[in-house]
Amino acid sequence: RQEKEKEQIKNNQNVKFPGWENVEAERRQDEPIIWLTIKDSEGNVVRRIEGKNKKGINRTVWDLQYPALDGLSSTSDIKRSFSGPKVAPGTYSAVLSKQEDGKITEITDPITFKVERLFEGALVGADPKVTVEFWKELERFNQSMTAISNTLSNELKKVSLMRVALDRTQTAPGNLDTELHEIKHQLLELDEKLNGNRSKAEIGEDRNPTIKNRYSAAYEGTAYSTYGPTPAHKRSLKIAAEQFAELKTALED
């Protein structure tokens, strides 16, 4: 419509108003999207990637990784680029589809391709599928951990707002103030179990291992290597999961 109106204005022709309903519908309309969907040999979706949608030849690249499972705490996280663990060698397929007004239509037939190891390691390691499964287990745990971290942060903010709301009431200081104080410090205790003693962190003082520390030990020791997890990595993640379960229950209470 806008292109047509440009021509009408250029030729000194009258431009007809399309009506408020049409203008509002145009304002609400989403941009069309091109999707590249990757599947494994069993037909499970591995990754969906938004492709470029411009005139001419476009190139979209899959980095051979699963999507990240980090929890989102704000709209600022949307703009950050995250990726999950790499996939195991094997046969995969790719297909292009378009999304217009919420409707998805495939525009190509699937093509298959192989992901291969570039070279064998110098040491004997785990089967690639075992390594990838541990990576995925780490990602699932990280998803739960970041979700709890976001929830804990939001609850502390809520307590601060409740403090202001309580100050504005026509109620004499009393039991509600005491309860709010206790809840705040219970949340801070849980925060320390997850993130550690923040006062010690400011100056780099040694701290007891936290849930995040144990997860990081398992992640950093395996995420950048295809050799697979050692017993120490598995043990570290197991301890983190046990402590996390206790924290989650306490936070829900």
Coordinates of C-alpha atoms in Angstrom, one line a residue:
R1 CA 0.0 0.0 0.0
Q2 CA 2.8 2.4 0.9
E3 CA 4.6 1.7 -2.3
K4 CA 1.4 2.4 -4.3
E5 CA 0.8 5.6 -2.4
K6 CA 4.4 6.8 -3.2
E7 CA 3.6 6.4 -6.9
Q8 CA 0.3 8.2 -6.5
I9 CA 2.0 11.1 -4.8
K10 CA 4.7 11.2 -7.4
N11 CA 2.1 11.4 -10.1
N12 CA 0.0 14.0 -8.3
Q13 CA -2.8 11.6 -7.9
N14 CA -5.3 11.5 -5.0
V15 CA -4.3 9.1 -2.1
K16 CA -7.3 7.3 -0.6
F17 CA -7.3 6.8 3.1
P18 CA -7.5 3.0 3.7
G19 CA -9.5 3.3 6.9
W20 CA -8.5 3.0 10.6
E21 CA -9.1 -0.7 10.8
N22 CA -6.7 -1.4 8.0
V23 CA -4.1 1.0 9.4
E24 CA -4.3 -0.6 12.8
A25 CA -4.0 -4.1 11.3
E26 CA -0.9 -3.0 9.5
R27 CA 0.6 -1.6 12.7
R28 CA 0.0 -4.9 14.5
Q29 CA 1.3 -7.1 11.7
D30 CA 4.6 -9.0 12.4
E31 CA 7.4 -9.0 9.9
P32 CA 7.6 -12.3 7.9
I33 CA 10.3 -14.7 9.1
I34 CA 12.4 -17.3 7.3
W35 CA 13.2 -20.3 9.5
L36 CA 16.0 -22.9 9.1
T37 CA 15.1 -26.0 11.1
I38 CA 17.7 -28.7 11.9
K39 CA 16.6 -32.2 12.8
D40 CA 18.6 -35.3 13.8
S41 CA 18.3 -38.7 12.2
E42 CA 15.3 -39.6 14.3
G43 CA 13.4 -36.5 13.2
N44 CA 13.8 -34.7 16.5
V45 CA 14.2 -30.9 16.2
V46 CA 17.7 -29.9 17.2
R47 CA 17.7 -26.2 16.4
R48 CA 15.5 -23.5 14.7
I49 CA 17.4 -20.5 13.4
E50 CA 15.9 -17.3 12.0
G51 CA 17.3 -16.8 8.5
K52 CA 17.9 -13.6 6.7
N53 CA 15.0 -12.3 4.7
K54 CA 16.4 -9.9 2.1
K55 CA 16.4 -9.6 -1.7
G56 CA 19.1 -11.7 -3.4
I57 CA 21.2 -14.6 -2.1
N58 CA 21.2 -15.0 1.7
R59 CA 23.4 -17.2 3.8
T60 CA 22.4 -18.6 7.2
V61 CA 24.9 -20.7 9.3
W62 CA 24.2 -23.3 11.9
D63 CA 27.1 -23.5 14.4
L64 CA 26.5 -27.3 15.1
Q65 CA 25.1 -26.4 18.5
Y66 CA 21.9 -26.9 20.4
P67 CA 20.0 -23.8 21.6
A68 CA 20.9 -22.3 24.9
L69 CA 18.6 -23.0 27.8
D70 CA 19.5 -20.0 30.0
G71 CA 16.6 -18.5 31.8
L72 CA 15.6 -15.0 30.6
S73 CA 15.4 -12.4 33.3
S74 CA 14.7 -9.3 31.2
T75 CA 14.2 -8.1 27.7
S76 CA 17.9 -7.2 27.6
D77 CA 18.7 -11.0 27.5
I78 CA 16.8 -11.3 24.2
K79 CA 19.5 -9.4 22.4
R80 CA 22.4 -11.5 23.7
S81 CA 23.6 -14.5 21.7
F82 CA 23.7 -17.8 23.6
S83 CA 24.4 -21.3 22.3
G84 CA 24.1 -24.7 23.9
P85 CA 26.3 -27.7 23.7
K86 CA 27.6 -29.1 20.3
V87 CA 25.9 -32.0 18.7
A88 CA 27.4 -35.5 18.3
P89 CA 28.6 -36.6 14.9
G90 CA 25.8 -38.1 12.8
T91 CA 23.3 -37.5 10.1
Y92 CA 21.1 -34.4 10.2
S93 CA 18.6 -32.7 8.0
A94 CA 17.7 -29.1 7.2
V95 CA 14.5 -27.5 5.8
L96 CA 13.5 -23.9 5.1
S97 CA 10.0 -22.6 6.1
K98 CA 8.4 -19.2 6.1
Q99 CA 6.2 -17.6 8.8
E100 CA 3.5 -15.1 7.7
D101 CA 0.8 -13.9 10.0
G102 CA 1.5 -16.7 12.4
K103 CA 1.2 -19.5 9.7
I104 CA 4.2 -21.7 9.0
T105 CA 4.7 -23.1 5.5
E106 CA 7.7 -25.2 4.4
I107 CA 9.2 -23.8 1.2
T108 CA 11.9 -26.4 0.5
D109 CA 12.3 -30.2 0.7
P110 CA 14.6 -31.4 3.5
I111 CA 18.2 -32.0 2.7
T112 CA 20.4 -34.4 4.7
F113 CA 24.1 -34.0 5.6
K114 CA 26.6 -35.5 7.9
V115 CA 28.4 -34.0 10.9
E116 CA 31.8 -35.7 11.2
R117 CA 34.7 -35.5 13.7
L118 CA 37.7 -33.6 12.3
F119 CA 40.2 -35.9 14.0
E120 CA 40.6 -38.4 16.8
G121 CA 42.0 -37.2 20.2
A122 CA 45.4 -38.2 21.5
L123 CA 43.8 -39.9 24.5
V124 CA 41.0 -42.3 24.8
G125 CA 37.7 -40.5 25.6
A126 CA 34.1 -41.2 26.0
D127 CA 31.8 -42.0 23.1
P128 CA 30.6 -38.7 21.5
K129 CA 27.0 -39.5 22.3
V130 CA 27.9 -39.9 26.0
T131 CA 29.8 -36.6 26.0
V132 CA 26.9 -34.7 24.3
E133 CA 24.4 -36.3 26.8
F134 CA 26.4 -34.9 29.7
W135 CA 26.5 -31.5 28.0
K136 CA 22.7 -31.6 27.7
E137 CA 22.4 -32.6 31.3
L138 CA 24.5 -29.5 32.2
E139 CA 22.3 -27.3 30.1
R140 CA 19.1 -28.7 31.8
F141 CA 20.6 -28.0 35.2
N142 CA 21.7 -24.5 34.1
Q143 CA 18.2 -23.8 32.9
S144 CA 16.8 -24.7 36.3
M145 CA 19.5 -22.8 38.1
T146 CA 19.1 -19.6 36.2
A147 CA 15.3 -19.8 36.6
I148 CA 15.7 -20.1 40.4
S149 CA 18.3 -17.3 40.4
N150 CA 15.9 -15.0 38.5
T151 CA 13.0 -16.0 40.9
L152 CA 15.2 -15.3 44.0
S153 CA 16.2 -11.9 42.6
N154 CA 12.6 -11.0 41.9
E155 CA 11.5 -12.1 45.4
L156 CA 14.1 -9.8 47.0
K157 CA 12.8 -6.9 44.8
K158 CA 9.3 -7.8 45.9
V159 CA 10.3 -7.7 49.6
S160 CA 11.8 -4.2 49.0
L161 CA 8.5 -3.0 47.5
M162 CA 6.6 -4.6 50.4
R163 CA 8.8 -2.6 52.7
V164 CA 7.7 0.6 51.0
A165 CA 4.1 -0.5 50.9
L166 CA 4.1 -1.3 54.6
D167 CA 5.7 2.1 55.4
R168 CA 2.7 3.7 53.7
T169 CA 0.1 1.9 55.7
Q170 CA -1.8 3.5 58.6
T171 CA -0.6 0.6 60.8
A172 CA 1.6 0.9 63.9
P173 CA 5.0 -0.9 63.5
G174 CA 4.6 -4.5 64.7
N175 CA 4.4 -8.1 63.7
L176 CA 4.3 -7.4 59.9
D177 CA 7.6 -5.5 60.1
T178 CA 9.1 -8.5 62.0
E179 CA 7.8 -11.0 59.5
L180 CA 9.1 -9.0 56.5
H181 CA 12.5 -8.7 58.1
E182 CA 12.7 -12.5 58.7
I183 CA 11.6 -13.2 55.1
K184 CA 14.2 -10.9 53.7
H185 CA 17.0 -12.6 55.6
Q186 CA 15.8 -16.0 54.7
L187 CA 16.0 -15.1 51.1
L188 CA 19.5 -13.6 51.6
E189 CA 20.6 -17.0 53.2
L190 CA 19.3 -18.8 50.1
D191 CA 21.1 -16.3 47.9
E192 CA 24.4 -17.1 49.7
K193 CA 23.9 -20.8 49.1
L194 CA 23.5 -20.1 45.4
N195 CA 25.9 -17.3 44.8
G196 CA 28.2 -17.3 47.9
N197 CA 29.1 -14.7 50.5
R198 CA 28.9 -11.4 48.6
S199 CA 31.1 -9.5 51.1
K200 CA 33.9 -12.0 50.7
A201 CA 33.4 -11.9 46.9
E202 CA 34.1 -8.1 46.8
I203 CA 37.7 -8.6 48.0
G204 CA 38.3 -12.1 46.6
E205 CA 38.3 -13.9 49.9
D206 CA 38.1 -17.7 49.8
R207 CA 34.6 -19.0 50.1
N208 CA 33.0 -22.4 50.5
P209 CA 31.9 -24.0 47.2
T210 CA 28.5 -22.8 46.1
I211 CA 26.0 -24.5 43.9
K212 CA 27.2 -22.3 41.0
N213 CA 30.8 -23.2 41.8
R214 CA 30.2 -26.9 41.6
Y215 CA 28.2 -26.5 38.3
S216 CA 31.0 -24.4 36.9
A217 CA 33.6 -27.0 37.8
A218 CA 31.6 -29.6 35.8
Y219 CA 30.9 -27.2 32.9
E220 CA 34.3 -25.7 32.4
G221 CA 36.0 -29.0 32.7
T222 CA 33.9 -30.6 29.9
A223 CA 32.3 -27.9 27.7
Y224 CA 35.4 -27.2 25.7
S225 CA 36.5 -30.8 25.2
T226 CA 35.1 -33.8 23.5
Y227 CA 36.8 -36.3 25.8
G228 CA 33.8 -36.5 28.0
P229 CA 33.2 -36.1 31.8
T230 CA 35.5 -37.6 34.4
P231 CA 34.1 -39.1 37.7
A232 CA 35.1 -35.8 39.3
H233 CA 32.9 -33.8 36.9
K234 CA 30.0 -36.2 37.4
R235 CA 30.4 -36.0 41.2
S236 CA 30.5 -32.2 41.1
L237 CA 27.3 -32.0 39.2
K238 CA 25.6 -34.5 41.4
I239 CA 26.5 -32.5 44.6
A240 CA 25.2 -29.3 42.9
A241 CA 21.9 -31.0 42.0
E242 CA 21.4 -32.3 45.6
Q243 CA 22.1 -28.8 47.1
F244 CA 19.9 -27.2 44.4
A245 CA 16.9 -29.5 45.3
E246 CA 17.2 -28.4 48.9
L247 CA 17.4 -24.7 47.9
K248 CA 14.4 -25.0 45.6
T249 CA 12.2 -26.5 48.3
A250 CA 13.2 -23.8 50.8
L251 CA 12.5 -21.1 48.3
E252 CA 9.1 -22.5 47.5
D253 CA 8.3 -22.6 51.2

